[in-house]
GROMACS .gro file of C-alpha atoms in nm:
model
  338
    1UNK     CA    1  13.834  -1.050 -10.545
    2UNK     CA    2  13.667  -1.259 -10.787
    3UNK     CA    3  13.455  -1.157 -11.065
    4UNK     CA    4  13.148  -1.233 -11.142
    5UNK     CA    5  13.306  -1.404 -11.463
    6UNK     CA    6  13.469  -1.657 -11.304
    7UNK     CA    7  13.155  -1.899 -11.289
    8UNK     CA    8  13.387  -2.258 -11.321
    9UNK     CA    9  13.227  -2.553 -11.146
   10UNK     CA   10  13.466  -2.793 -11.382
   11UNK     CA   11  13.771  -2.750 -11.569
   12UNK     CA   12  13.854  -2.896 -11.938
   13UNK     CA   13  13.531  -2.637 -12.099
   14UNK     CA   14  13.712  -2.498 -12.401
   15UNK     CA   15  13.391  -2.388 -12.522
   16UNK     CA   16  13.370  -2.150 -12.218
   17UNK     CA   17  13.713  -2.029 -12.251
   18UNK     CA   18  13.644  -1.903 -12.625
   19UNK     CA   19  13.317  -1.768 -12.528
   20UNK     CA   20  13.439  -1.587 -12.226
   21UNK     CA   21  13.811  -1.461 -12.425
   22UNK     CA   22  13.701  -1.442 -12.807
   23UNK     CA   23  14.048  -1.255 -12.868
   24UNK     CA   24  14.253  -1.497 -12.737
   25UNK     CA   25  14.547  -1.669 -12.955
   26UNK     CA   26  14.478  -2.013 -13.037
   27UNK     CA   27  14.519  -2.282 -13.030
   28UNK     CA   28  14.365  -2.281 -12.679
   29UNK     CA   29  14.578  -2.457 -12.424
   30UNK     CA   30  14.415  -2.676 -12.163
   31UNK     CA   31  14.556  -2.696 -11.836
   32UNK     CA   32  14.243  -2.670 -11.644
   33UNK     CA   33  14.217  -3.035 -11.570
   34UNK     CA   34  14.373  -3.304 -11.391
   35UNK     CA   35  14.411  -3.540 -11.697
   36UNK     CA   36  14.697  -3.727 -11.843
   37UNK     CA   37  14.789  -3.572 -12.151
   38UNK     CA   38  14.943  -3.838 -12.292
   39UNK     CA   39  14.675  -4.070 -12.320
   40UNK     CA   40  14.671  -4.454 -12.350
   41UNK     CA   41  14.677  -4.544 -12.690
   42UNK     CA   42  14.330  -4.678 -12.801
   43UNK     CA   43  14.314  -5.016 -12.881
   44UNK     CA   44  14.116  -5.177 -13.171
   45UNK     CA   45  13.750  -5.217 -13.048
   46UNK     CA   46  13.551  -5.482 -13.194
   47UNK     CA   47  13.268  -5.346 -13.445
   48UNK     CA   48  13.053  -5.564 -13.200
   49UNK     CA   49  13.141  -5.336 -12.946
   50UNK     CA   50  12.940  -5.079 -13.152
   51UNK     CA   51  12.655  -5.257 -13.264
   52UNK     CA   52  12.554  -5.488 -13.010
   53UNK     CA   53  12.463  -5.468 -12.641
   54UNK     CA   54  12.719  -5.494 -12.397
   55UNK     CA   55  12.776  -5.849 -12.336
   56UNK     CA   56  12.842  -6.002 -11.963
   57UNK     CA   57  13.154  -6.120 -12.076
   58UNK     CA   58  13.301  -5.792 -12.146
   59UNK     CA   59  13.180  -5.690 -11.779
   60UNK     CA   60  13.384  -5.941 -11.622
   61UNK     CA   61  13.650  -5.904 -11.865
   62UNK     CA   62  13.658  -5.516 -11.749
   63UNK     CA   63  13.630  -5.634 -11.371
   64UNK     CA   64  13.887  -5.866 -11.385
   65UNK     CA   65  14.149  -5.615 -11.524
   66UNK     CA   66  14.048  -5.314 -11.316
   67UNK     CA   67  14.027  -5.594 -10.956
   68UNK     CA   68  14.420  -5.692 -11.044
   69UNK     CA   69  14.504  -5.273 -11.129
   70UNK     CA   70  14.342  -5.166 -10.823
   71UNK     CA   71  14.469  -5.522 -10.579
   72UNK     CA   72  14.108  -5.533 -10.511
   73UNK     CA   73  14.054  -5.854 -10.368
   74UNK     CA   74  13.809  -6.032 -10.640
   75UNK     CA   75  13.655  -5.909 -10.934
   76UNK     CA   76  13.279  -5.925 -10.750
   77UNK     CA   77  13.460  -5.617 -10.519
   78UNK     CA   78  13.382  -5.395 -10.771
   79UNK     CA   79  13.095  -5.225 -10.978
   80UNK     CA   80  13.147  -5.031 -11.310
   81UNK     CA   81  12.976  -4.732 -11.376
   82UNK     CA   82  13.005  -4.424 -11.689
   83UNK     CA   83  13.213  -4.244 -11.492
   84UNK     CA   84  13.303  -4.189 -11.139
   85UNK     CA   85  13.070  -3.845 -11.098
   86UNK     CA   86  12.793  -4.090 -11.183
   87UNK     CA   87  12.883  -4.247 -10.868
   88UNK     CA   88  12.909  -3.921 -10.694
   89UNK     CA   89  12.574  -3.871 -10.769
   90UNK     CA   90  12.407  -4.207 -10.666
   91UNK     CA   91  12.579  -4.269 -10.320
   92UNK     CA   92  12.376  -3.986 -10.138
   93UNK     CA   93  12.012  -4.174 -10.279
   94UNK     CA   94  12.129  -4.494 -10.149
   95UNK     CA   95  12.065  -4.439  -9.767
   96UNK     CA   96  11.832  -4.232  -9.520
   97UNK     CA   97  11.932  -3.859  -9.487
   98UNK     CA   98  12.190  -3.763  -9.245
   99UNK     CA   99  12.524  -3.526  -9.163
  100UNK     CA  100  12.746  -3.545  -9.384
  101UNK     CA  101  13.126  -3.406  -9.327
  102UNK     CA  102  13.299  -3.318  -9.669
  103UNK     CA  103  13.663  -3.288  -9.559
  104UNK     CA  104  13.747  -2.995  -9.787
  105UNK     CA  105  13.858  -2.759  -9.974
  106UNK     CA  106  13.820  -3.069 -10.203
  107UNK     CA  107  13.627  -3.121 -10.537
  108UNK     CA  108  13.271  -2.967 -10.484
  109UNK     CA  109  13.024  -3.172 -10.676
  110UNK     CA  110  13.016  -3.399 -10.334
  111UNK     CA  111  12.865  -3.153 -10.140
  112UNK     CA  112  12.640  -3.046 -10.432
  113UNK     CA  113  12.542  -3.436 -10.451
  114UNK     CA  114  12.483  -3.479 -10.057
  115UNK     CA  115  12.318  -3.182  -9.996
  116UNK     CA  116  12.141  -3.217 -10.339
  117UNK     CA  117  11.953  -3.586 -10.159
  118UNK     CA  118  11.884  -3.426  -9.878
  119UNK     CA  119  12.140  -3.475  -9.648
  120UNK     CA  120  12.282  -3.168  -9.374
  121UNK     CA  121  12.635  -3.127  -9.565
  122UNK     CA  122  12.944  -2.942  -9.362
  123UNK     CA  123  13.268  -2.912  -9.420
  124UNK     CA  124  13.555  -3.038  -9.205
  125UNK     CA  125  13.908  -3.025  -9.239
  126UNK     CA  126  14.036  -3.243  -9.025
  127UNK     CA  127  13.864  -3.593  -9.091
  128UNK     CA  128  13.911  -3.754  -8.754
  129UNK     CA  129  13.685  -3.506  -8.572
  130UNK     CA  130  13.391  -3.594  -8.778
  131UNK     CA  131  13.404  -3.940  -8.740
  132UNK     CA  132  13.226  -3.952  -8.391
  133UNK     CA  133  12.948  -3.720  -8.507
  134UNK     CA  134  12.835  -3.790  -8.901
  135UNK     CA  135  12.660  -4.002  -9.057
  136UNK     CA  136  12.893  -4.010  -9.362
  137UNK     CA  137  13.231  -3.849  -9.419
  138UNK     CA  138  13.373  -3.804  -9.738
  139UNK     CA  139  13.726  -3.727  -9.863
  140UNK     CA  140  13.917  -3.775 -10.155
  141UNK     CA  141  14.309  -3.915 -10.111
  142UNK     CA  142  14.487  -3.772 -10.263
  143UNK     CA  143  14.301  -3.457 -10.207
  144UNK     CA  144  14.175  -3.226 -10.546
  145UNK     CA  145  14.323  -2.977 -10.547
  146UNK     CA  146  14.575  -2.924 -10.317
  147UNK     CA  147  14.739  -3.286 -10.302
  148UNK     CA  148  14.680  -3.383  -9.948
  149UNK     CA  149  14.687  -3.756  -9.872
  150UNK     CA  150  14.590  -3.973  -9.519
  151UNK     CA  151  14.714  -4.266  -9.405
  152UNK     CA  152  14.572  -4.600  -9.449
  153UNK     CA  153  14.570  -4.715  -9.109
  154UNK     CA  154  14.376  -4.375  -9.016
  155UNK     CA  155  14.115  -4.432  -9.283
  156UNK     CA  156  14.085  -4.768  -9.196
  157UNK     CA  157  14.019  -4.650  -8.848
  158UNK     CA  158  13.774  -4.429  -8.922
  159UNK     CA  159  13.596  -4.679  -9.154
  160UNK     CA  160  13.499  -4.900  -8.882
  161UNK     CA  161  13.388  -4.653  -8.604
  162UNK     CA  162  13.154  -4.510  -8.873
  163UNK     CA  163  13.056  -4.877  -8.973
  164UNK     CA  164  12.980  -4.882  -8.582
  165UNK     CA  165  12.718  -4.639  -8.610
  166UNK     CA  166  12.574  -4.779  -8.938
  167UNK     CA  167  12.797  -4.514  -9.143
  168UNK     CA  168  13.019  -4.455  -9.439
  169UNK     CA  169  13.317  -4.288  -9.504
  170UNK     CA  170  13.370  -4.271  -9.918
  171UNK     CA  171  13.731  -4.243 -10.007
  172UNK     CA  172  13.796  -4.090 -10.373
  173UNK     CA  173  14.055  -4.209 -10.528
  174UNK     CA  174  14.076  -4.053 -10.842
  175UNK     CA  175  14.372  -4.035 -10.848
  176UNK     CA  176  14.501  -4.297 -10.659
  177UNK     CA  177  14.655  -4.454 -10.973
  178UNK     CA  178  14.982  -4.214 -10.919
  179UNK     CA  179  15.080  -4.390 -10.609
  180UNK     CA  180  14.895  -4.717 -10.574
  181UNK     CA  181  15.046  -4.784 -10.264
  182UNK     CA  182  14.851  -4.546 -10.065
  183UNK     CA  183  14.498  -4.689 -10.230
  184UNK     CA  184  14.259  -4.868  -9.974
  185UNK     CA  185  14.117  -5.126 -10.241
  186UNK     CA  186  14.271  -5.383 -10.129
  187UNK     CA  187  14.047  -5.395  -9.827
  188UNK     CA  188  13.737  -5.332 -10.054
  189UNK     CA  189  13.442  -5.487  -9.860
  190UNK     CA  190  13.544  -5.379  -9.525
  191UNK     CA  191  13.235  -5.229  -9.348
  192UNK     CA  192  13.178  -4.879  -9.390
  193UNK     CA  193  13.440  -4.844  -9.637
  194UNK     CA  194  13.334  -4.709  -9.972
  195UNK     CA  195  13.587  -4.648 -10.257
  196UNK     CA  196  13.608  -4.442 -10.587
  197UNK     CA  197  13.807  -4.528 -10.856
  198UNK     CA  198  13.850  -4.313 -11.211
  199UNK     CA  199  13.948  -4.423 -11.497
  200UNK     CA  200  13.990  -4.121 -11.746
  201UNK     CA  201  14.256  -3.889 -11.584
  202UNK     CA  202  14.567  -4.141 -11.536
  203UNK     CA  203  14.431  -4.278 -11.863
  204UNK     CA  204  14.390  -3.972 -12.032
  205UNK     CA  205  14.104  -4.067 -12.194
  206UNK     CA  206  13.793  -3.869 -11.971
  207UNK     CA  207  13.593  -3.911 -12.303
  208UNK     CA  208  13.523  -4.296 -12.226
  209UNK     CA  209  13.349  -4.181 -11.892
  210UNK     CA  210  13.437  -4.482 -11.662
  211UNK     CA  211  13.454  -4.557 -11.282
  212UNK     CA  212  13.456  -4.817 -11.000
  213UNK     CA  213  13.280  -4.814 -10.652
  214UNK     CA  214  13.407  -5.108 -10.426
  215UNK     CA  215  13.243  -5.157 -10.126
  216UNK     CA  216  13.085  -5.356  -9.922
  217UNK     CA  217  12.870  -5.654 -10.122
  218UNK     CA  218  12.487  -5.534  -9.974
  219UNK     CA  219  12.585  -5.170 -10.093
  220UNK     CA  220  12.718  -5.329 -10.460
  221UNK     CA  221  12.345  -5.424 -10.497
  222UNK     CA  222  12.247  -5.125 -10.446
  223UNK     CA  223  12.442  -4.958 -10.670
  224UNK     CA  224  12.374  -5.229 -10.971
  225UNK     CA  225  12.019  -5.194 -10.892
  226UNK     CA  226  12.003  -4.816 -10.910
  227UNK     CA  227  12.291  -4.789 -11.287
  228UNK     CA  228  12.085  -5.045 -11.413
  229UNK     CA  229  12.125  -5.297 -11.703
  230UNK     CA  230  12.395  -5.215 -11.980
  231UNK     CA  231  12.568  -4.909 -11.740
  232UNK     CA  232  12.886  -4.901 -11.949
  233UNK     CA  233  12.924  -4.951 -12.296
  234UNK     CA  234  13.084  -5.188 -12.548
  235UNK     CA  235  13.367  -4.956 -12.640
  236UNK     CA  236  13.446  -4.849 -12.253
  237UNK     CA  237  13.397  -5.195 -12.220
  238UNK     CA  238  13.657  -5.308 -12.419
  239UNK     CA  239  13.909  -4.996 -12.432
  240UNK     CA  240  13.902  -5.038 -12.011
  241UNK     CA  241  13.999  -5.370 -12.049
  242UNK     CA  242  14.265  -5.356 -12.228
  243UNK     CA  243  14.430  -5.038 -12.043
  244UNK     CA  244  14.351  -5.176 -11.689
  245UNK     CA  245  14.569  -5.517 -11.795
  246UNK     CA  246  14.870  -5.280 -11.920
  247UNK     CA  247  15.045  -5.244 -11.616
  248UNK     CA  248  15.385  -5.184 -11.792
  249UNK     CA  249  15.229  -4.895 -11.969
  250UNK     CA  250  15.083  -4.763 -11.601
  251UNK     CA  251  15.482  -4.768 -11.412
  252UNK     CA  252  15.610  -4.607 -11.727
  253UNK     CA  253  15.321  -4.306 -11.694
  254UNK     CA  254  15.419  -4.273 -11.366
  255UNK     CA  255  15.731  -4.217 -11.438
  256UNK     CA  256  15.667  -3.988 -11.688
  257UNK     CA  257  15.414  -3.756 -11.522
  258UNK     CA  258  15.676  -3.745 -11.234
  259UNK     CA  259  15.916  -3.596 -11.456
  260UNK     CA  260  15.664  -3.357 -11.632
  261UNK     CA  261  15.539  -3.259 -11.311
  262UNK     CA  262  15.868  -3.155 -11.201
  263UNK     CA  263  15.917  -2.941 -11.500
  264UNK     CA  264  15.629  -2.731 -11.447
  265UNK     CA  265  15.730  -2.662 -11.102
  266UNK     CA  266  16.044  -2.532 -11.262
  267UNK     CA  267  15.806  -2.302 -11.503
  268UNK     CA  268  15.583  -2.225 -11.248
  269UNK     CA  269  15.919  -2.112 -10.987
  270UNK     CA  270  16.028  -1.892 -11.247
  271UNK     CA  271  15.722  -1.741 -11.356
  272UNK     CA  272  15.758  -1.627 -10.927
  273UNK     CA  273  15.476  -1.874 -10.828
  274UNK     CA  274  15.474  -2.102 -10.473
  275UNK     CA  275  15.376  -2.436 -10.547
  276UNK     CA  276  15.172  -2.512 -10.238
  277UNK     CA  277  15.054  -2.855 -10.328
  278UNK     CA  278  14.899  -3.136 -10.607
  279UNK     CA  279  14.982  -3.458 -10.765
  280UNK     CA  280  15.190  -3.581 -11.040
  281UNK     CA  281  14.876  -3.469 -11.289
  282UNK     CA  282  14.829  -3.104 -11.149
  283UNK     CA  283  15.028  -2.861 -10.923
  284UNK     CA  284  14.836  -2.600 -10.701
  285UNK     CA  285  15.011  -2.277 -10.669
  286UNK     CA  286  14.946  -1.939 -10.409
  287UNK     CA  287  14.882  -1.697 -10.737
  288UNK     CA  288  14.820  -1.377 -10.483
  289UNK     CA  289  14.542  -1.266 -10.683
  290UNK     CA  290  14.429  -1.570 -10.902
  291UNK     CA  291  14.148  -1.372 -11.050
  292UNK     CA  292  14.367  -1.177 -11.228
  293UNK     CA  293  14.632  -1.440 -11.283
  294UNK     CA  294  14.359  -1.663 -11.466
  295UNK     CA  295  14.237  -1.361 -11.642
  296UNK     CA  296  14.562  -1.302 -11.787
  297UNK     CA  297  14.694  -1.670 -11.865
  298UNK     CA  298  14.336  -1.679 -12.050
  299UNK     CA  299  14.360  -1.367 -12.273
  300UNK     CA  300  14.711  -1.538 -12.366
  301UNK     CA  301  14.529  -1.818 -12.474
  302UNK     CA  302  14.587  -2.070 -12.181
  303UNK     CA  303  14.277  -2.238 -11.968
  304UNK     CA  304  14.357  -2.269 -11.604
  305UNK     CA  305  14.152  -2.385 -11.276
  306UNK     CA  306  14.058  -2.106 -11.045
  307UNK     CA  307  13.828  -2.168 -10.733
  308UNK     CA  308  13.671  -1.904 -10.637
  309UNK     CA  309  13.404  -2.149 -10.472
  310UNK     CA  310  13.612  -2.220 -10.219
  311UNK     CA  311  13.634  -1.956  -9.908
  312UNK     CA  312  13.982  -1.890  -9.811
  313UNK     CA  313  14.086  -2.030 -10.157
  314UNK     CA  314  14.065  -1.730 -10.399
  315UNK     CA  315  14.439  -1.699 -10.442
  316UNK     CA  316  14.480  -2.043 -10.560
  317UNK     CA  317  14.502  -2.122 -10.900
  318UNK     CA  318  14.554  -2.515 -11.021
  319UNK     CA  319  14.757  -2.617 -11.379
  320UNK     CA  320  14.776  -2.951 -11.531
  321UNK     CA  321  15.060  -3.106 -11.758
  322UNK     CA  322  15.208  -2.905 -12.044
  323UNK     CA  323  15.206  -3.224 -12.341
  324UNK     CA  324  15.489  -3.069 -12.525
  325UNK     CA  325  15.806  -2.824 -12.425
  326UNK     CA  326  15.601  -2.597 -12.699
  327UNK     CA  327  15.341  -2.566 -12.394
  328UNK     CA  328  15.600  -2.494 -12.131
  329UNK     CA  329  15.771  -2.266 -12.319
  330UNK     CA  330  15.434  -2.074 -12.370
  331UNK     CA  331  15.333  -2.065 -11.989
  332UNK     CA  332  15.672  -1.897 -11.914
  333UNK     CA  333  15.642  -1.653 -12.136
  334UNK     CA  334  15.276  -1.520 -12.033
  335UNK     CA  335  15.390  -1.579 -11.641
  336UNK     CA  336  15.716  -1.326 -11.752
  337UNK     CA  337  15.459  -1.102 -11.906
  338UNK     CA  338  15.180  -1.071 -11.557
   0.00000   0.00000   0.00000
């Protein structure tokens, strides 16, 4: 069972790590998140970016690059906001309280957001047989943590028999970047369709703090209306920009994180794990007892995701990339010694 110490509601906290392990080797290793750990390489931001307020042109600059990375269909599909979870936490303000179906195990702070508005919040795990009865479903494809994806042609469905009934169904795609193929955006606007899009984990750079709704255009107002003027900075401004536009940079990532991801299954095997799901950027494995797993990874100095949240969930235990071999080779070795 879980102990009381395990009180994680997000990974990437070194702080908490040190506090909770003080005798721990450093450096600390983080491989609690989700995010790239080879991030893009930070382009040269105009001191203007700094000093002044962010200018409309560097809005649409931002829009235009993220509308052709996403194959959103214009850049007026989309709104920018500091940061996805920003997003996660306006949505539920923006219409009259209802049920909501969280199709889950899945990343908690959208029940916490829902239920936090006032909404009735349950959880579902198969999507379809909420569609007929909420007001709202909400999913995230692929699924955090455990990888699980839907089709578009299901979601799409689903969409418009909760439009029928005045409803949403918010699709987070955060990390959707992996496989764009499987991404909804380009039918942004479609009734009842909401999307999320994050920037920082493909990226690597969570530190910017920027997202995307799309949606459609009456429910855009909203959203403007309730971030307000200036929402993201000059800097996210321009360092989105520029990374959004790369797209040879973005097929060469996904190369690479396919290839890293595939060598931490190969740690992971070894070490006597079962990988039982995740994405390029994180692998899920059945740990047996994860308490004591993530207890022992972290007095060896390495931060890891457990969810002991989730009911039915307390043997899982989720790892990010290793940047170097150096990590790898570290992970073995306290997986040989549990």
């Amino acid at each position: 069972m879980m102990t009381a110490e395990i009180q994680i509601r997000h990974g990437g906290d070194l702080t908490q790590a040190a506090a909770l392990f003080p005798d721990a080797p450093g450096p600390w290793v983080d491989l609690s998140t989700g995010i790239n750990p080879w991030p893009y390489p930070l382009p040269a931001i105009p001191p203007a970016a700094w000093t002044a307020l962010p200018t409309r042109g560097g809005l649409q600059a931002l829009l235009a690059a993220a509308a052709m990375a996403y194959g959103a269909p214009a850049p007026d599909s989309l709104v920018a906001a500091p940061g996805s979870e920003l997003l996660i936490q306006t949505l539920p303000r923006l219409r009259a309280t209802g049920e909501v179906a969280i199709v889950g195990p899945t990343y908690g702070d959208h029940a916490r957001a829902w239920a936090a508005a006032g909404h009735a919040v349950r959880a579902v795990t198969v999507p379809g047989d909420a569609v007929d009865a909420a007001d709202v479903v909400v999913l995230c494809n692929p699924n955090n943590p455990d990888g699980r994806t839907w089709d578009a042609e299901a979601l799409l469905d689903w969409a418009a028999r909760l439009a029928a009934r005045g409803g949403w169904l918010v699709v987070d795609e955060a990390y959707a970047d992996l496989d764009p193929a499987r991404s909804l955006c380009r039918h942004a606007g479609a009734l009842g369709l909401v999307i999320l899009r994050s920037f920082g984990k493909f990226f690597g750079l969570g530190g910017v703090r920027l997202g995307f709704v799309l949606a459609p255009p009456a429910l855009l107002d909203a959203v403007r209306l309730a971030l307000g003027s200036w929402a993201v900075s000059g800097p996210a401004l321009a360092v989105g920009a520029v990374a959004l536009a790369d797209l040879d940079w973005q097929a060469a990532t996904r190369r690479r994180l396919a290839a890293a991801a595939d060598a931490l299954d190969g740690v992971l095997r070894a070490g006597g794990l079962r990988v039982i799901g995740g994405t390029a950027l994180y692998r899920l494995v059945d740990a047996g007892d994860a308490a004591a797993l993530w207890r022992h990874l972290a007095c060896a100095g390495l931060w890891t995701r457990p969810f002991p949240e989730h009911a039915g969930c307390q043997g899982w235990l989720r790892l990010g990339l290793a940047a170097d071999r150096g990590v790898l080779d570290r992970l073995g070795a306290a997986l040989a010694a549990s």
